Coordinates of C-alpha atoms in Angstrom, one line a residue:
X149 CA 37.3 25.9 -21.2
X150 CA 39.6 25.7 -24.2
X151 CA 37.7 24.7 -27.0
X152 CA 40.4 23.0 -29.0
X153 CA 41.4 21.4 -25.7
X154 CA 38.4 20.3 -25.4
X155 CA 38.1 18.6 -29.0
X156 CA 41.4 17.3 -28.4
X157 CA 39.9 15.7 -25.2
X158 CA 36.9 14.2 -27.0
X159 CA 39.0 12.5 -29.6
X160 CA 41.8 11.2 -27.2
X161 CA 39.5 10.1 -23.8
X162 CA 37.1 7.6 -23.8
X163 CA 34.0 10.3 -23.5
X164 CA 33.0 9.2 -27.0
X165 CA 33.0 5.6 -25.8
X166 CA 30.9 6.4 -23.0
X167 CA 28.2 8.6 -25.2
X168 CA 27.9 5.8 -27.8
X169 CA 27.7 3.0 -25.1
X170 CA 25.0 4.4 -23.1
X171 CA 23.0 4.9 -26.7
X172 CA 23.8 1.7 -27.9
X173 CA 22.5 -0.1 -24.3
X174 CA 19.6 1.9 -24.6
X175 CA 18.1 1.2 -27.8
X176 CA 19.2 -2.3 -27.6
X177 CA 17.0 -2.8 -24.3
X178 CA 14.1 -0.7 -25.4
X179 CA 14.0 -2.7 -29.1
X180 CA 15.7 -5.7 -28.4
X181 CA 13.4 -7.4 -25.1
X182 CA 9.8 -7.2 -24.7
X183 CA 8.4 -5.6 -21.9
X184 CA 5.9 -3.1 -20.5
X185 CA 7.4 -0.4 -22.6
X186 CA 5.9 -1.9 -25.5
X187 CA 2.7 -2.9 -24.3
X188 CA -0.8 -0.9 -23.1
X189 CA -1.8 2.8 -23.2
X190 CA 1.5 3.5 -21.4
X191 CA 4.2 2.6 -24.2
X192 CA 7.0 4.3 -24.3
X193 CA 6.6 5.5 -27.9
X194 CA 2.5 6.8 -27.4
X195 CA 2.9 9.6 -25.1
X196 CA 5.1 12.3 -23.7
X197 CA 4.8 11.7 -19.9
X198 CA 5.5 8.2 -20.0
X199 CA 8.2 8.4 -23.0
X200 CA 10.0 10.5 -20.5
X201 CA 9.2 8.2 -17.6
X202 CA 10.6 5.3 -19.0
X203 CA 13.6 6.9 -20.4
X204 CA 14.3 7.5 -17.1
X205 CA 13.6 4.2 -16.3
X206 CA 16.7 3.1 -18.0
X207 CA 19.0 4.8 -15.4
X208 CA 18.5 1.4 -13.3
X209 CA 21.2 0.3 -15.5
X210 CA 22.9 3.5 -17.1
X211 CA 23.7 5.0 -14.1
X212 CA 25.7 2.8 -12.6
X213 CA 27.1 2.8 -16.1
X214 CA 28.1 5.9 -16.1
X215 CA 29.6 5.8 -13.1
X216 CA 31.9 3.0 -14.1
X217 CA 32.9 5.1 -17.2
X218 CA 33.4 8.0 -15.2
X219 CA 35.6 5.9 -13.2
X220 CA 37.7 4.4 -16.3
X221 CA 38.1 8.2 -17.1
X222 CA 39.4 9.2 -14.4
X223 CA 42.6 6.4 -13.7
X224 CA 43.6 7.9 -17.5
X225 CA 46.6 9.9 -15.2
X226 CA 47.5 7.1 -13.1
X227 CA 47.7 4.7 -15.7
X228 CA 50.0 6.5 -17.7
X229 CA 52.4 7.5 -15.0
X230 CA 51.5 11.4 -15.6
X231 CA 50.2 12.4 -11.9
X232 CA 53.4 14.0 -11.0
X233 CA 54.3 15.7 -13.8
X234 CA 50.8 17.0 -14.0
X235 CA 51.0 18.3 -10.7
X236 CA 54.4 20.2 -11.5
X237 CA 52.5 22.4 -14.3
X238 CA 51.4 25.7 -13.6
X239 CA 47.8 25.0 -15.0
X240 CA 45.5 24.8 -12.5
X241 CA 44.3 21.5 -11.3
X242 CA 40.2 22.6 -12.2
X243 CA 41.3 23.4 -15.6
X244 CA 42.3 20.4 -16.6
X245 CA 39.1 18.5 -14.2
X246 CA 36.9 20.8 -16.3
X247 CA 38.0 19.7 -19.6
X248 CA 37.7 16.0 -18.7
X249 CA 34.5 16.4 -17.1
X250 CA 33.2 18.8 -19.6
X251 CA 34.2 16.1 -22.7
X252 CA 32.2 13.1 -20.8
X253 CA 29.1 15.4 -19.6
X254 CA 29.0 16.6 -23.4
X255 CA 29.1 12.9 -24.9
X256 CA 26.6 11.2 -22.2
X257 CA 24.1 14.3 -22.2
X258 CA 24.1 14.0 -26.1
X259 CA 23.7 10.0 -26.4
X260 CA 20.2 10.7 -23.6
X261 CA 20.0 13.7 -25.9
X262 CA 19.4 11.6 -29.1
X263 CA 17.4 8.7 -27.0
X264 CA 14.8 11.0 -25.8
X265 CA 14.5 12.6 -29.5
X266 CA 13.8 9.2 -31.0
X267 CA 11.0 8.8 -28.3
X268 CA 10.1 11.9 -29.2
X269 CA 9.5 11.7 -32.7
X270 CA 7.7 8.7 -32.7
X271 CA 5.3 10.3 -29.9
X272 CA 4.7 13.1 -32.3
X273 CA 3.5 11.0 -34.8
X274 CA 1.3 8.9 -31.8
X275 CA -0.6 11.5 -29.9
X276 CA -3.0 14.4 -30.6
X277 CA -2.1 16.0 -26.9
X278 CA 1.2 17.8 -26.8
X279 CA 2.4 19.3 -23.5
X280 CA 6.0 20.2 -21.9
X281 CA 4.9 18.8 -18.7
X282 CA 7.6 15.8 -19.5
X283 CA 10.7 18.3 -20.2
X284 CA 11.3 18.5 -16.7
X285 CA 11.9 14.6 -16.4
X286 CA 14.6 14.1 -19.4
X287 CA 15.9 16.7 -18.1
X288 CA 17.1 15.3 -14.8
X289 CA 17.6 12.1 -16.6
X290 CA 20.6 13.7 -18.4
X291 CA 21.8 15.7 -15.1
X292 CA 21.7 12.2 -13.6
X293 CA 23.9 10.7 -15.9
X294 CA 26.5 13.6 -16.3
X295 CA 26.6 13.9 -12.2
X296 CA 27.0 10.0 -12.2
X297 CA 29.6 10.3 -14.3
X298 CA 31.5 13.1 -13.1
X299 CA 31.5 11.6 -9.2
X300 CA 32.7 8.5 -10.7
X301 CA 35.6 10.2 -12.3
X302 CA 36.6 12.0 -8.9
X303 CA 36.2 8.6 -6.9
X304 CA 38.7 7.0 -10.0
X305 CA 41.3 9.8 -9.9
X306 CA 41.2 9.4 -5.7
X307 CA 41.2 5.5 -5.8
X308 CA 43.4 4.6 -8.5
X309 CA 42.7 1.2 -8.8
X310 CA 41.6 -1.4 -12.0
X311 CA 38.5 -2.4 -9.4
X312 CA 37.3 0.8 -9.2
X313 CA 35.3 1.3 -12.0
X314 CA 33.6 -2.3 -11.7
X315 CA 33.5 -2.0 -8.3
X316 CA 31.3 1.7 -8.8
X317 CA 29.1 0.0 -10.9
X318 CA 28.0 -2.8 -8.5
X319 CA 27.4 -0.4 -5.7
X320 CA 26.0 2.1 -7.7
X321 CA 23.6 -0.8 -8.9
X322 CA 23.3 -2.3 -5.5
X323 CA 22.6 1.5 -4.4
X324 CA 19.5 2.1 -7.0
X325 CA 18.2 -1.5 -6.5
X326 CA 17.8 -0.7 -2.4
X327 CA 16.6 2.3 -2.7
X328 CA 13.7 1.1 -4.8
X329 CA 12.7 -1.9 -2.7
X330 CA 12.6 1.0 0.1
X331 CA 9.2 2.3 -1.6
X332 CA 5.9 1.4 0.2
X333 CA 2.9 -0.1 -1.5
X334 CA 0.0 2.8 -3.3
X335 CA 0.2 5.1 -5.9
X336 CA 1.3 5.3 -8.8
X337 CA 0.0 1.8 -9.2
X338 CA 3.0 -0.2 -7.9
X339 CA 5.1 2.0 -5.2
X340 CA 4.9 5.3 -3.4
X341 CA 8.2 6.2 -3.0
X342 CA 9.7 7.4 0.4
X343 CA 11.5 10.4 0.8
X344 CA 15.2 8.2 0.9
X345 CA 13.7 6.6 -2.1
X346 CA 13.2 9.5 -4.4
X347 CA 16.9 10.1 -4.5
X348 CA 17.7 7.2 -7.3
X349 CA 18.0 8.5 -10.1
X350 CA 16.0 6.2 -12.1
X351 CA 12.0 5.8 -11.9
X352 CA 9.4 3.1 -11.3
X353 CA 7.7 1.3 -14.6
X354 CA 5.5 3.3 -16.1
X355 CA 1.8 1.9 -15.3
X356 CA -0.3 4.8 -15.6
X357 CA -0.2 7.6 -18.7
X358 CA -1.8 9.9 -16.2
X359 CA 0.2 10.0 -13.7
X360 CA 4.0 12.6 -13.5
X361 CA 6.5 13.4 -10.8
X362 CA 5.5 16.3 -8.9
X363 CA 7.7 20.0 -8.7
X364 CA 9.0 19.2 -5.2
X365 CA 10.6 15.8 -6.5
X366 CA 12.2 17.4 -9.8
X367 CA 13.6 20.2 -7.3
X368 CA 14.8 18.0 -4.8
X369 CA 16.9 15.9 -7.2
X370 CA 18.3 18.6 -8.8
X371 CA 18.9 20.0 -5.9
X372 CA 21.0 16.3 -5.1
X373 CA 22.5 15.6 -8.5
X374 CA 24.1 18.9 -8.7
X375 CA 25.7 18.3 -4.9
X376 CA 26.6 14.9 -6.5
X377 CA 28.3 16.4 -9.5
X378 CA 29.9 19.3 -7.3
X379 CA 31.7 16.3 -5.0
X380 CA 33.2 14.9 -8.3
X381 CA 34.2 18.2 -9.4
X382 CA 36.1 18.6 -6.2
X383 CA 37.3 14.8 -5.8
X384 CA 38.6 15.2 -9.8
X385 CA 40.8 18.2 -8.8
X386 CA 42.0 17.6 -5.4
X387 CA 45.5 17.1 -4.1
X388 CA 45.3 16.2 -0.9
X389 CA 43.8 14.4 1.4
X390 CA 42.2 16.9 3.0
X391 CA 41.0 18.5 0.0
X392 CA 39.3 15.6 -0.9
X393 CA 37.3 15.0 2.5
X394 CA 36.2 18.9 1.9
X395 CA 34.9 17.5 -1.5
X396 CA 32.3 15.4 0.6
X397 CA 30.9 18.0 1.7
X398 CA 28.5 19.5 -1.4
X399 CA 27.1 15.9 -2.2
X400 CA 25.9 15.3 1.6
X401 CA 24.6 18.8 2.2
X402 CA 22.2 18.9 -1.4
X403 CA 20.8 15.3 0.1
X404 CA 20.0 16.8 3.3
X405 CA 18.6 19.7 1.5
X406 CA 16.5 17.3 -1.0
X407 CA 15.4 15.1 1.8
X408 CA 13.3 18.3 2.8
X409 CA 12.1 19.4 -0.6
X410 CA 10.6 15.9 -1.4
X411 CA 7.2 15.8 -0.5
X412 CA 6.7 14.2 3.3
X413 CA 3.3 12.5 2.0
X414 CA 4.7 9.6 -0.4
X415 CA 1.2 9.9 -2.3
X416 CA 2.3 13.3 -3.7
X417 CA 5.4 12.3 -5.2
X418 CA 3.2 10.8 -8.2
X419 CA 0.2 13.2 -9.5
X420 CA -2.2 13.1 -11.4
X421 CA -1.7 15.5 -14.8
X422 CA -4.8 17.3 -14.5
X423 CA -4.4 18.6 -18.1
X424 CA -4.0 14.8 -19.7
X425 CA -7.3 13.6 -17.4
X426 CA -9.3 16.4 -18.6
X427 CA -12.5 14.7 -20.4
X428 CA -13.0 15.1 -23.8
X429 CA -16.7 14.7 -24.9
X430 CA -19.1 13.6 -27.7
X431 CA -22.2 13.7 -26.1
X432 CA -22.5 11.3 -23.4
X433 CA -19.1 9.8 -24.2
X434 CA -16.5 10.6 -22.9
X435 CA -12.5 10.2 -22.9
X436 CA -9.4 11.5 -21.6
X437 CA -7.5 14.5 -23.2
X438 CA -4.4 12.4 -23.5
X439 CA -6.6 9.5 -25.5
X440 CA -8.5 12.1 -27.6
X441 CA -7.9 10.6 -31.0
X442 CA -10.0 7.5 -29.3
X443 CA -13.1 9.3 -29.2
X444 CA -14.5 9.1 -32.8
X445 CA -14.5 4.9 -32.4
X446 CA -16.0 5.0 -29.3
X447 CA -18.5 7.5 -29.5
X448 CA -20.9 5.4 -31.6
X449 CA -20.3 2.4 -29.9
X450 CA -20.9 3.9 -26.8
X451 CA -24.0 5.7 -27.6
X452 CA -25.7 2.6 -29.2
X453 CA -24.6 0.7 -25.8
X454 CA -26.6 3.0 -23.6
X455 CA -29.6 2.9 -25.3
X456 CA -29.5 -0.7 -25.2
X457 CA -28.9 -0.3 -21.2
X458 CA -31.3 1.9 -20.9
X459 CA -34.3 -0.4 -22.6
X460 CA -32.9 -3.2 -19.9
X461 CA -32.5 -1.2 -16.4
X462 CA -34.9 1.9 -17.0
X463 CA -34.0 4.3 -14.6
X464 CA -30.6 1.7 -13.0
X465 CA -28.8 2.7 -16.0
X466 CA -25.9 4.0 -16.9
X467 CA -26.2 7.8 -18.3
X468 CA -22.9 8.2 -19.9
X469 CA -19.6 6.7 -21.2
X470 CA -16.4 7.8 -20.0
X471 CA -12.7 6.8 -19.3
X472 CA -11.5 5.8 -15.8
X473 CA -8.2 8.2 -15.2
X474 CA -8.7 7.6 -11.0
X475 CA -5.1 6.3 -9.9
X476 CA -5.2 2.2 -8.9
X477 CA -2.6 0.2 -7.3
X478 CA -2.1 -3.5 -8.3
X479 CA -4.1 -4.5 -6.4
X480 CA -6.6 -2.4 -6.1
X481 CA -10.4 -3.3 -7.6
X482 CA -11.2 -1.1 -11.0
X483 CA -13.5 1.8 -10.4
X484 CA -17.0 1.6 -10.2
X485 CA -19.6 3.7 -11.0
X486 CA -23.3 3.5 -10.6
X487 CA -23.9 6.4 -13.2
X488 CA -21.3 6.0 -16.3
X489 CA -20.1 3.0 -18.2
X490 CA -16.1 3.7 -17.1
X491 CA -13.6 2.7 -20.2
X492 CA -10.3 1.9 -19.2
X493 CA -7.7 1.6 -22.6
X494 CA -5.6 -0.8 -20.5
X495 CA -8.1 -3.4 -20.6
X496 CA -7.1 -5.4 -24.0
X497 CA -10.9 -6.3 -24.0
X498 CA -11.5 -2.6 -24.5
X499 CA -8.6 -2.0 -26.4
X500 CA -8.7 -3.9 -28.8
X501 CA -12.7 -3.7 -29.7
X502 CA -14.3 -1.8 -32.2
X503 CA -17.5 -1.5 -33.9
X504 CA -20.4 -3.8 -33.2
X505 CA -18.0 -6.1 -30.5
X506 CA -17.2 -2.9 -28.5
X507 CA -21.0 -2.2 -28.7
X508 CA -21.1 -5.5 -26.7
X509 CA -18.0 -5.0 -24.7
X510 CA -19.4 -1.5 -23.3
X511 CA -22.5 -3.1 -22.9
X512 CA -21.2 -6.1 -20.8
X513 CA -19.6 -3.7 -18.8
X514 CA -22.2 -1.3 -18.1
X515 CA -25.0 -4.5 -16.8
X516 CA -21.9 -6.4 -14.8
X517 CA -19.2 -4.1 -13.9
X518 CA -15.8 -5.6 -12.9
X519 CA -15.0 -6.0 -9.6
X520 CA -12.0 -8.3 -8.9
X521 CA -9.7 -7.7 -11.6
X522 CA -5.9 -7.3 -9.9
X523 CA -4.8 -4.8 -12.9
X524 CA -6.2 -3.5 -15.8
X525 CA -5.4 -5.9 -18.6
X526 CA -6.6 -8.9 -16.8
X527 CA -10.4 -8.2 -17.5
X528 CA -11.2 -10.0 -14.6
X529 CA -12.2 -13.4 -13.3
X530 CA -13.9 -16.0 -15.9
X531 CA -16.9 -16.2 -13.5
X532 CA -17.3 -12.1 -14.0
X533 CA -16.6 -12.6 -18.1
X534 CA -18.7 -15.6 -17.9
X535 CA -21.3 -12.8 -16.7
X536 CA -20.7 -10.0 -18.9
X537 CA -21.2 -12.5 -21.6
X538 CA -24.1 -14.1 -20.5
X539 CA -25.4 -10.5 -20.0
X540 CA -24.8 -9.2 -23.3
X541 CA -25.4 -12.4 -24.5
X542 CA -29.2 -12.0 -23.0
X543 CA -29.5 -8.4 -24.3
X544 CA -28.6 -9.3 -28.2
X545 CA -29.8 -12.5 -28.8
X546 CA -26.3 -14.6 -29.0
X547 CA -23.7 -15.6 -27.2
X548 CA -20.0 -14.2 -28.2
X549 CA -16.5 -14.7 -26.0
X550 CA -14.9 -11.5 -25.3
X551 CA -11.7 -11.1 -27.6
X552 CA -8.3 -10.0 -25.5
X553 CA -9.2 -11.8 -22.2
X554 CA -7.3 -13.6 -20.2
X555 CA -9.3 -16.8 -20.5
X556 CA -9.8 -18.9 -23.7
X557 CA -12.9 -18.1 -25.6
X558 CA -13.7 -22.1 -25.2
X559 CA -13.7 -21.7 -21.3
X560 CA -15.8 -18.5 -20.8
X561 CA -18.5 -20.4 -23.5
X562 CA -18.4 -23.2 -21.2
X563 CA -19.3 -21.2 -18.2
X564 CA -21.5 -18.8 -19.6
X565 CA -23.7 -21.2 -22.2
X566 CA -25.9 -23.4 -19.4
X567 CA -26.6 -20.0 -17.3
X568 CA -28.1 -18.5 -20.7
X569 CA -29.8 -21.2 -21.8
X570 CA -31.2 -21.5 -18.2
X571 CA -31.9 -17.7 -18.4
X572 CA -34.1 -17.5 -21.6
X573 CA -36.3 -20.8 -20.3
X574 CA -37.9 -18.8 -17.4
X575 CA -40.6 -16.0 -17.6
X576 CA -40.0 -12.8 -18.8
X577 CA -40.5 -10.8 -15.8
X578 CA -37.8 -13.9 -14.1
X579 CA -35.3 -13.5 -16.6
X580 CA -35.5 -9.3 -16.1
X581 CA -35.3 -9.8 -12.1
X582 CA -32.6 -11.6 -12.5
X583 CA -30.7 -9.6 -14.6
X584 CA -31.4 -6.2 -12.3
X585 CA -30.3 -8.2 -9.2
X586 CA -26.7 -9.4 -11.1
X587 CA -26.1 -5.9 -12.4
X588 CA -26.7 -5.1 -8.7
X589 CA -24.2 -7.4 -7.0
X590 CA -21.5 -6.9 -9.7
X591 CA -21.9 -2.5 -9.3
X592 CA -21.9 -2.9 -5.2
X593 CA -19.3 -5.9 -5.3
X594 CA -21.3 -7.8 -3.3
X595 CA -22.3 -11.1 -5.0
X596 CA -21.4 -13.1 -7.7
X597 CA -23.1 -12.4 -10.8
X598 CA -23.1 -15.2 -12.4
X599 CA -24.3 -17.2 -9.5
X600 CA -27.4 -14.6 -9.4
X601 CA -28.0 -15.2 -13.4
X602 CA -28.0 -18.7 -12.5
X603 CA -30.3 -18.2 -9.9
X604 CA -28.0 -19.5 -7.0
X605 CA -26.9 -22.3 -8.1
X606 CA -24.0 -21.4 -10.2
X607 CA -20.3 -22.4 -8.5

């Protein structure tokens, strides 16, 4: 490729429209609208995995776009009446694809480019644990958009029509949007996505900072985005209608091929990074490699709440403190554990604790476990706070709300006042038996434990 062809390309075609386009969209949705990305141990701007994940997660709508600019590229020869001449010149027809192509894969794969490297610095300034485990996702990201583009250029330059490029980028939409509502129900947390469904390009929300895409799925749609880009390569330089039939050929042979290198169990196409669950200890306290820089404020905290569960349960409790990294669907109940206090960052009760209330936080939920929460952050039902704070409550002599739940501090004193009040009027050896046999039901899920604290009577 002719390099001053090539800047003469990039200053004459819309390539440095569709670079600065898909940047601009980009940082608008990521700072502009509140969502998951901003919220929870899985932000976008915390860790490397999931600032790769969600990056990707923007090719719901940059693809598609992409596509549509690819498109607008290639009716550049039809709409100025230069097909025939172009034809007549003794260049050859892939010289001149190239150099279009080349100009709009430069632009888009710099405007991801610059995207990821925002994430990237403010993850460097977030995170203790550095890996290149997340390389492999940007970097099909950016393939992703360059193919998208380069096959919507081909199908411009073989249906020359205004339609075409708004047209693209509805089915390419529609196309992403039905492949993900293929996905089944499991891990990672929301969808475990078929084999069909591993060809979008874009990925699920991130919901879990320990959980990547596997080798076989970054093969596989490699594998299909480089048939994709071939097909627009061909469609781009074609003359005939022949010729541009052939040119189907590449993008429907790599999906066959990636249909068999994506794993056949849907469960393996999200796994677990092995590296970021690694425990990190202080003792008995424990955390996730990836949430290192959490383990000096939890480590006193913790330590003080298992001595306190140890003076209450004897030989029932808990031995250690560490941080849940087992993969849970939405609706899945949180991990249990009959031997460690289990810490999960999601959980804005946890989260956002520190000092003497996570002392009481850990020590709520080492006597009453959770057991119906639907996802991480909803700290369960009031009857279970209720319990955890009449618990804790029972344990150091007053009676606190727990801070970041999802019910008012007013309504879990309501329900949890009467049952400790109730609690501290009977005998000792009562008010001990009843506490065992609620930190019982709540670790076996069997029970309410607030109705037990209550001594049955509790609704």
């Amino acid at each position: 490729m002719n390099v001053r062809v090539l800047r003469i390309e990039l200053r004459r075609s819309v390539a440095p429209w569709a670079g600065a386009v898909t940047l601009t969209v980009s940082l608008a949705f990521l700072y502009l609208l509140s969502g998951p990305w901003w919220k929870g141990t899985a932000l976008w701007t915390t860790q490397w995995t999931s600032m790769a994940l969600w990056t990707r997660f923007l090719l719901v709508f940059l693809w598609p776009l992409a596509m549509a600019l690819g498109a607008l590229q290639g009716l550049r020869d039809h709409r100025s009446r230069m097909s025939e001449l172009l034809t007549s010149t003794p260049r050859p027809a892939r010289h001149r694809a190239a150099t279009t192509a080349g100009a709009t894969a430069i632009t888009l794969a710099s405007a991801f480019a610059l995207l990821v490297l925002l994430g990237a610095v403010q993850v460097l300034g977030a995170t203790e644990y550095t890996h290149l485990g997340w390389l492999p996702i940007s970097l099909v990201g950016t393939l992703a958009l360059v193919a998208g583009a380069v096959l919507g250029m081909g199908l411009g330059r073989s249906l020359p029509s205004p339609l075409t490029p708004p047209a693209l980028a509805v089915a390419a939409f529609v196309f992403v949007n039905l492949l993900r509502l293929s996905t089944g129900s499991g891990i990672p947390t929301a969808t475990a996505p078929t084999r069909v469904a591993l060809l979008s390009p874009p990925v699920d929300e991130v919901r879990d900072v320990f959980l990547t895409l596997s080798a076989p799925v970054h093969l596989g749609q490699t594998v299909w985005l480089f048939g994709m880009a071939a097909t627009g390569f061909a469609l781009l330089a074609a003359a005939t209608p022949r010729a541009r039939l052939l040119a189907l050929a590449p993008v429907l042979a790599c999906a066959a091929v990636a249909l068999l290198l994506f794993p056949s169990d849907p469960r393996r196409a999200y796994v677990v990074d092995e590296a970021a669950a690694a425990q990190v200890c202080d003792g008995p306290v424990c955390v996730a490699t990836a949430h290192q820089d959490r383990l000096a404020g939890l480590a006193g905290p913790g330590k003080k709440a298992l001595r306190l569960l140890r003076g209450v349960l004897g030989g029932e409790a808990p031995t250690s403190v560490r941080e849940s990294t087992a993969p849970r669907g939405i609706f899945d109940p949180p991990d249990r554990s009959r031997t460690s206090v289990l810490v999960d960052f999601d959980d804005f009760v946890i989260a956002d604790a520190k000092g003497e209330e996570l002392t009481r936080v850990l020590l709520a939920q080492g006597m009453v476990p959770l057991c119906s929460a639907r996802s991480a952050n909803e700290s369960g039902t009031l009857g279970e706070i209720a319990a955890q704070s009449v618990a804790a409550g029972w344990v150091l002599g007053d009676l606190r709300p727990f801070n970041g739940a999802m019910h008012a501090s007013s309504d879990q004193l309501a329900a949890a006042r009467p049952v400790l009040t109730e609690l501290k009027a009977l005998p000792w050896s009562e008010q001990v038996a009843r506490v065992k046999s609620a930190h019982t039901a709540a670790v076996s899920c069997e029970g309410d434990p607030l109705d037990v604290l209550d001594g049955g009577t509790s609704r």
